[in-house]
């Protein structure tokens, strides 16, 4: 954990609100494979990371709530009896969304103060939003002794995103952030919300994230749009979700839906299968096979599901050319953010400098390279 960050947040709180807060660590996440499968009741393979949002929280003796975003140096004050989404409200809507979902459960809250801040790069596809939502709900649960289970909390976070932010996200990010386990990836069944933890021996390979540092516009509407395509296709086949559809069953619709929608649904069915094969490959210690599945996942996201972009494709192509990266793909919702790469450990430095130079030449923009550690999920810190 970033102790510097923790100290900054806690001393800011003390200075601003003059009380000693509870501190919540809430991590971002990465995802090995299984992209855009969570809202299709499929499988995903995420892990929580050691980049996080730290939330300092305590009860307030005023009659309003006050939330301070440390990184943006912005403060927002509001009353609990008028919690509504704010048009273009940015971070405020994540906070308000969580409060509103708690209130919808009939749970009464009283005024509180919050300072939050973090080191998860925004727009990188590392789920800083889920980390923030989970940090807020976890903190409120702690301070007001609400007795919410972790599972209830992740659904509150998810609904906050649906109803206040407007992204109809699946459950992967909130789950991984809340239930993360140090040094383990979570093979999560998004229908049953049960996960099998895997401690992966990468055998001389490492994971490396490369951030394009771009986030293309309209990615939220493109996301919601993909989700409704998937739901329409499964409804046409009288199935609950694409999880329940085989390639053969989908084929029946070949001439009844657009080619584009057909490819999207096919991608999801194939990605769910790849995620299952990835678990098998890991169990068999076959890291090369895992890498191949990761490359295939990107091809599907690029050509069939169409959520990639030039910058991401460039990074994946360069990885392929390098011969030292055995798997690379875009990660998260898409249209920017990071690629995740499985790379020979002793080639990280060389490859990083080659890719930084090539990216700069091509896009006249810097990419950022991170190595992350796999961490525990949302919890109280001292
Ligand atoms: C975003 C969403 C997740 C998931 C991914 C794509 O991160 O929040 O629920 O759908 O995109 O896999």
Coordinates of C-alpha atoms and ligand atoms in Angstrom, one line a residue:
X1 CA 0.0 0.0 0.0
X2 CA 1.0 3.6 -0.7
X3 CA 1.8 4.8 2.9
X4 CA 2.5 8.3 1.7
X5 CA -1.0 8.5 0.2
X6 CA -2.6 7.2 3.4
X7 CA -0.8 9.8 5.5
X8 CA -1.8 12.6 3.2
X9 CA -5.4 11.6 3.2
X10 CA -5.6 11.1 6.9
X11 CA -3.8 14.3 7.8
X12 CA -6.0 16.3 5.4
X13 CA -9.0 14.9 7.1
X14 CA -7.8 15.8 10.5
X15 CA -6.9 19.3 9.4
X16 CA -10.2 19.9 7.7
X17 CA -12.7 18.2 9.9
X18 CA -10.9 18.0 13.2
X19 CA -11.6 14.4 14.0
X20 CA -9.8 11.1 13.6
X21 CA -11.4 9.2 10.7
X22 CA -11.7 5.6 9.8
X23 CA -9.5 4.8 6.8
X24 CA -10.6 2.5 3.9
X25 CA -8.3 1.0 1.3
X26 CA -10.1 0.1 -1.9
X27 CA -8.1 -1.2 -4.8
X28 CA -8.4 -0.9 -8.6
X29 CA -8.3 -4.1 -10.6
X30 CA -6.7 -5.8 -13.7
X31 CA -8.3 -8.6 -15.7
X32 CA -6.4 -11.4 -17.3
X33 CA -9.1 -12.5 -19.7
X34 CA -12.9 -12.5 -20.0
X35 CA -13.8 -9.0 -21.2
X36 CA -17.4 -7.8 -21.7
X37 CA -18.6 -11.2 -20.5
X38 CA -19.7 -10.2 -17.0
X39 CA -23.0 -8.6 -18.0
X40 CA -23.7 -11.7 -20.0
X41 CA -23.6 -13.9 -16.9
X42 CA -20.2 -15.2 -18.1
X43 CA -16.8 -15.7 -16.5
X44 CA -14.0 -13.2 -15.9
X45 CA -10.5 -13.5 -14.4
X46 CA -9.7 -10.3 -12.5
X47 CA -7.4 -9.4 -9.5
X48 CA -7.2 -6.4 -7.2
X49 CA -4.0 -4.4 -7.4
X50 CA -1.9 -2.3 -5.1
X51 CA -3.1 1.0 -6.7
X52 CA -6.1 2.2 -4.7
X53 CA -8.4 4.9 -3.4
X54 CA -8.1 5.7 0.2
X55 CA -11.2 7.0 1.9
X56 CA -11.1 8.8 5.2
X57 CA -14.6 9.0 6.8
X58 CA -16.2 10.0 10.1
X59 CA -19.6 11.2 11.4
X60 CA -20.1 14.9 11.3
X61 CA -21.7 17.1 13.9
X62 CA -23.1 19.5 11.3
X63 CA -26.4 19.0 9.6
X64 CA -24.9 18.4 6.1
X65 CA -22.4 16.1 4.5
X66 CA -19.0 17.2 3.2
X67 CA -16.8 15.3 0.7
X68 CA -13.4 16.5 -0.3
X69 CA -11.7 15.0 -3.4
X70 CA -8.0 15.3 -2.5
X71 CA -6.5 14.9 -6.0
X72 CA -8.8 17.4 -7.6
X73 CA -8.8 19.7 -4.6
X74 CA -12.6 20.0 -4.9
X75 CA -15.2 20.0 -2.1
X76 CA -18.8 19.2 -2.3
X77 CA -21.4 19.7 0.4
X78 CA -25.0 18.4 0.4
X79 CA -28.0 17.4 2.4
X80 CA -29.0 13.8 2.8
X81 CA -32.6 14.6 2.1
X82 CA -32.0 15.8 -1.5
X83 CA -29.6 13.3 -3.0
X84 CA -29.8 13.4 -6.8
X85 CA -27.5 12.8 -9.7
X86 CA -25.7 16.0 -11.0
X87 CA -25.4 16.5 -14.7
X88 CA -21.7 16.2 -15.6
X89 CA -21.1 15.9 -11.8
X90 CA -18.0 13.7 -12.3
X91 CA -16.8 12.1 -9.0
X92 CA -19.7 13.5 -7.1
X93 CA -22.1 11.1 -8.8
X94 CA -20.2 8.1 -7.6
X95 CA -20.5 9.3 -4.0
X96 CA -24.1 10.4 -4.3
X97 CA -25.1 7.2 -6.2
X98 CA -23.9 5.0 -3.4
X99 CA -25.7 7.1 -0.8
X100 CA -28.9 7.0 -2.9
X101 CA -28.7 3.2 -3.3
X102 CA -28.3 2.8 0.5
X103 CA -31.3 5.1 1.1
X104 CA -33.3 3.1 -1.4
X105 CA -32.9 0.1 0.9
X106 CA -34.7 2.0 3.6
X107 CA -31.5 2.6 5.5
X108 CA -31.2 6.1 7.1
X109 CA -27.8 7.8 7.2
X110 CA -26.8 10.9 9.2
X111 CA -24.3 13.6 8.2
X112 CA -20.6 12.6 7.6
X113 CA -17.3 13.9 6.3
X114 CA -15.1 12.3 3.8
X115 CA -11.7 12.9 2.2
X116 CA -10.7 10.6 -0.6
X117 CA -7.8 10.3 -3.0
X118 CA -5.8 7.7 -4.8
X119 CA -3.1 6.6 -7.1
X120 CA -5.1 4.7 -9.7
X121 CA -4.6 6.5 -13.0
X122 CA -8.0 7.7 -14.2
X123 CA -9.4 6.5 -17.6
X124 CA -6.8 3.7 -17.6
X125 CA -9.4 0.9 -17.4
X126 CA -8.2 0.0 -13.9
X127 CA -11.6 0.7 -12.3
X128 CA -10.9 3.7 -10.2
X129 CA -14.7 4.3 -10.2
X130 CA -15.5 0.9 -8.6
X131 CA -12.7 1.5 -6.1
X132 CA -14.3 4.8 -5.1
X133 CA -17.8 3.4 -4.9
X134 CA -16.6 0.5 -2.8
X135 CA -14.6 2.7 -0.6
X136 CA -17.6 4.9 0.1
X137 CA -20.1 2.1 0.8
X138 CA -17.5 0.2 2.9
X139 CA -16.7 3.3 4.9
X140 CA -20.4 4.2 5.5
X141 CA -21.1 0.6 6.5
X142 CA -18.3 0.8 9.1
X143 CA -19.0 4.2 10.5
X144 CA -22.8 3.7 10.8
X145 CA -22.7 0.0 11.5
X146 CA -25.1 -0.8 8.7
X147 CA -24.4 -4.6 8.8
X148 CA -24.3 -4.8 5.0
X149 CA -22.5 -7.9 3.6
X150 CA -19.7 -7.4 1.1
X151 CA -22.0 -8.9 -1.6
X152 CA -24.7 -6.3 -0.8
X153 CA -22.1 -3.6 -0.9
X154 CA -20.9 -4.5 -4.4
X155 CA -24.4 -4.4 -5.7
X156 CA -24.9 -1.0 -4.2
X157 CA -21.8 0.2 -5.9
X158 CA -22.9 -1.3 -9.2
X159 CA -26.3 0.3 -9.0
X160 CA -24.8 3.6 -8.2
X161 CA -22.9 3.4 -11.5
X162 CA -26.1 2.3 -13.4
X163 CA -28.4 5.0 -11.9
X164 CA -26.1 7.9 -11.2
X165 CA -23.3 7.6 -13.6
X166 CA -25.3 6.0 -16.4
X167 CA -23.0 3.1 -17.3
X168 CA -24.8 -0.2 -17.2
X169 CA -21.7 -2.1 -16.0
X170 CA -21.4 -5.7 -15.0
X171 CA -20.2 -6.8 -11.6
X172 CA -16.5 -7.6 -12.3
X173 CA -14.9 -4.4 -11.2
X174 CA -16.8 -4.0 -7.9
X175 CA -16.3 -7.7 -7.2
X176 CA -12.6 -7.7 -7.8
X177 CA -12.0 -4.5 -5.9
X178 CA -14.1 -5.8 -2.9
X179 CA -13.1 -9.4 -2.8
X180 CA -9.5 -9.2 -4.0
X181 CA -7.0 -11.7 -2.5
X182 CA -3.3 -11.0 -2.2
X183 CA -1.4 -12.8 -5.0
X184 CA -4.5 -14.4 -6.4
X185 CA -6.6 -14.0 -9.6
X186 CA -10.3 -14.7 -9.2
X187 CA -12.0 -16.9 -11.7
X188 CA -15.4 -15.4 -11.2
X189 CA -18.7 -16.8 -12.3
X190 CA -20.8 -13.7 -12.8
X191 CA -24.0 -15.6 -12.6
X192 CA -23.5 -17.2 -9.2
X193 CA -21.1 -14.5 -8.0
X194 CA -18.8 -17.3 -6.8
X195 CA -15.1 -17.2 -7.5
X196 CA -12.2 -19.7 -7.4
X197 CA -8.9 -18.1 -6.4
X198 CA -5.8 -19.0 -8.5
X199 CA -2.3 -18.3 -7.4
X200 CA -0.6 -18.3 -10.8
X201 CA 2.9 -19.4 -11.3
X202 CA 3.9 -17.2 -14.4
X203 CA 7.2 -19.2 -14.9
X204 CA 9.7 -16.5 -15.9
X205 CA 7.0 -14.2 -17.2
X206 CA 5.5 -11.1 -15.7
X207 CA 2.5 -9.0 -16.2
X208 CA 3.0 -5.5 -17.6
X209 CA 0.4 -2.8 -18.1
X210 CA 0.9 -0.2 -20.8
X211 CA -1.4 2.8 -20.7
X212 CA -2.3 4.5 -24.0
X213 CA -3.2 7.6 -21.9
X214 CA -6.2 8.1 -24.2
X215 CA -9.9 7.7 -23.4
X216 CA -12.0 8.2 -26.5
X217 CA -15.3 10.0 -26.2
X218 CA -18.6 8.2 -26.2
X219 CA -17.2 5.1 -24.6
X220 CA -20.0 5.0 -22.1
X221 CA -22.8 5.0 -24.7
X222 CA -20.8 2.5 -26.8
X223 CA -20.7 0.3 -23.7
X224 CA -24.4 0.5 -23.0
X225 CA -25.1 -0.1 -26.6
X226 CA -23.0 -3.3 -26.6
X227 CA -24.9 -4.5 -23.6
X228 CA -28.3 -4.0 -25.2
X229 CA -27.1 -5.8 -28.4
X230 CA -26.2 -8.8 -26.2
X231 CA -29.5 -8.7 -24.3
X232 CA -31.5 -8.5 -27.5
X233 CA -29.8 -11.5 -29.1
X234 CA -30.3 -13.7 -26.1
X235 CA -33.9 -12.6 -25.9
X236 CA -34.4 -13.6 -29.5
X237 CA -33.2 -17.0 -28.6
X238 CA -35.4 -17.1 -25.5
X239 CA -32.3 -17.4 -23.3
X240 CA -31.6 -15.6 -20.1
X241 CA -28.1 -14.5 -21.2
X242 CA -25.5 -15.2 -23.9
X243 CA -23.9 -17.4 -21.3
X244 CA -26.7 -19.9 -22.1
X245 CA -26.2 -19.7 -25.9
X246 CA -23.9 -22.0 -27.9
X247 CA -22.3 -21.0 -31.3
X248 CA -24.6 -23.5 -32.9
X249 CA -27.7 -21.9 -31.4
X250 CA -26.6 -18.5 -32.4
X251 CA -26.2 -19.7 -36.0
X252 CA -30.0 -19.9 -36.3
X253 CA -30.0 -16.1 -36.2
X254 CA -27.4 -15.7 -38.9
X255 CA -29.7 -14.2 -41.5
X256 CA -32.1 -12.6 -39.0
X257 CA -29.8 -10.1 -37.3
X258 CA -27.2 -7.7 -38.7
X259 CA -23.7 -9.1 -39.4
X260 CA -22.3 -6.7 -36.8
X261 CA -24.6 -7.9 -34.0
X262 CA -24.0 -11.5 -35.0
X263 CA -20.2 -11.0 -34.6
X264 CA -20.7 -9.2 -31.2
X265 CA -22.7 -12.1 -29.8
X266 CA -20.3 -14.6 -31.3
X267 CA -17.4 -12.8 -29.6
X268 CA -19.1 -13.0 -26.2
X269 CA -19.8 -16.7 -26.6
X270 CA -16.2 -17.4 -27.6
X271 CA -14.7 -15.1 -24.9
X272 CA -16.6 -17.0 -22.2
X273 CA -15.1 -20.2 -23.6
X274 CA -11.6 -18.7 -23.8
X275 CA -11.9 -17.7 -20.1
X276 CA -12.7 -21.3 -19.2
X277 CA -9.8 -22.5 -21.3
X278 CA -7.5 -20.0 -19.6
X279 CA -8.4 -21.5 -16.2
X280 CA -7.5 -25.0 -17.6
X281 CA -4.2 -23.7 -19.0
X282 CA -3.3 -22.2 -15.7
X283 CA -4.2 -25.5 -13.9
X284 CA -1.9 -27.3 -16.4
X285 CA 0.9 -24.8 -15.9
X286 CA 0.7 -23.9 -19.6
X287 CA 1.5 -20.2 -19.6
X288 CA 2.2 -20.1 -23.4
X289 CA -1.4 -21.3 -24.0
X290 CA -2.7 -18.6 -21.6
X291 CA -0.8 -16.1 -23.7
X292 CA -2.3 -17.3 -26.9
X293 CA -5.8 -17.1 -25.5
X294 CA -5.0 -13.5 -24.4
X295 CA -4.0 -12.6 -28.0
X296 CA -7.2 -14.2 -29.3
X297 CA -9.2 -12.2 -26.8
X298 CA -7.8 -9.0 -28.2
X299 CA -8.5 -10.0 -31.8
X300 CA -12.1 -10.6 -30.8
X301 CA -12.4 -7.3 -29.0
X302 CA -10.8 -5.5 -32.0
X303 CA -12.6 -7.1 -35.0
X304 CA -15.8 -8.6 -33.6
X305 CA -16.8 -6.7 -30.5
X306 CA -15.3 -3.5 -31.8
X307 CA -14.3 -1.8 -28.6
X308 CA -10.6 -1.3 -29.3
X309 CA -8.9 1.7 -30.8
X310 CA -5.8 2.5 -32.9
X311 CA -3.6 3.2 -29.9
X312 CA -4.5 -0.2 -28.2
X313 CA -4.1 -2.1 -31.5
X314 CA -0.7 -0.5 -32.1
X315 CA 0.5 -1.7 -28.6
X316 CA -0.8 -5.2 -29.2
X317 CA 0.8 -5.4 -32.6
X318 CA 4.1 -4.2 -31.3
X319 CA 3.9 -6.8 -28.5
X320 CA 3.3 -9.5 -31.1
X321 CA 6.3 -8.3 -33.2
X322 CA 8.6 -8.3 -30.2
X323 CA 8.8 -12.1 -29.6
X324 CA 9.2 -11.5 -25.9
X325 CA 5.5 -10.8 -25.1
X326 CA 3.5 -14.1 -25.3
X327 CA 0.1 -12.5 -24.7
X328 CA -1.3 -9.0 -25.0
X329 CA -4.7 -7.4 -25.1
X330 CA -6.8 -4.4 -24.3
X331 CA -8.2 -4.5 -20.8
X332 CA -11.5 -3.2 -19.4
X333 CA -14.3 -1.4 -21.3
X334 CA -12.0 -0.4 -24.2
X335 CA -11.7 2.7 -26.4
X336 CA -8.5 3.6 -24.6
X337 CA -6.9 2.7 -21.3
X338 CA -4.3 -0.1 -20.8
X339 CA -3.1 -3.2 -22.5
X340 CA -2.2 -6.2 -20.3
X341 CA 0.9 -8.0 -21.4
X342 CA 2.5 -11.3 -20.5
X343 CA 6.2 -10.7 -21.0
X344 CA 9.5 -12.4 -20.4
X345 CA 10.7 -11.1 -17.0
X346 CA 14.2 -10.2 -18.1
X347 CA 13.0 -8.4 -21.2
X348 CA 10.8 -5.8 -19.4
X349 CA 13.3 -3.0 -19.5
X350 CA 14.3 -3.5 -23.2
X351 CA 10.8 -3.8 -24.4
X352 CA 9.6 -0.9 -22.3
X353 CA 12.1 1.5 -23.9
X354 CA 11.3 0.2 -27.4
X355 CA 7.6 0.6 -27.0
X356 CA 7.8 4.1 -25.4
X357 CA 9.8 5.3 -28.3
X358 CA 7.6 3.7 -30.9
X359 CA 4.4 5.0 -29.3
X360 CA 5.7 8.5 -29.1
X361 CA 6.8 8.4 -32.7
X362 CA 3.4 7.1 -33.9
X363 CA 1.0 9.2 -31.8
X364 CA 3.1 12.0 -30.6
X365 CA 2.0 11.2 -27.1
X366 CA 3.5 9.3 -24.2
X367 CA 2.4 5.9 -23.0
X368 CA 2.9 4.9 -19.4
X369 CA 4.1 1.5 -18.2
X370 CA 3.3 0.0 -14.9
X371 CA 4.0 -3.2 -13.0
X372 CA 1.4 -3.9 -10.3
X373 CA 1.2 -6.3 -7.3
X374 CA -1.9 -8.3 -6.7
X375 CA -3.5 -7.2 -3.5
X376 CA -6.3 -7.8 -1.0
X377 CA -9.7 -6.2 -1.6
X378 CA -11.4 -3.3 0.2
X379 CA -10.6 -3.2 3.9
X380 CA -10.0 -0.9 6.9
X381 CA -6.5 0.2 7.4
X382 CA -4.9 1.6 10.6
Ligands
LIG1 C1 -16.0 -2.1 -17.5 C2 -17.2 -2.6 -16.7 C3 -17.1 -4.0 -16.3 C4 -16.8 -4.9 -17.5 C5 -15.7 -4.4 -18.3 C6 -15.5 -5.1 -19.6 O1 -14.8 -2.2 -16.7 O2 -17.3 -1.8 -15.6 O3 -18.3 -4.4 -15.7 O4 -18.0 -5.1 -18.3 O5 -15.8 -3.0 -18.7 O6 -15.1 -6.4 -19.4

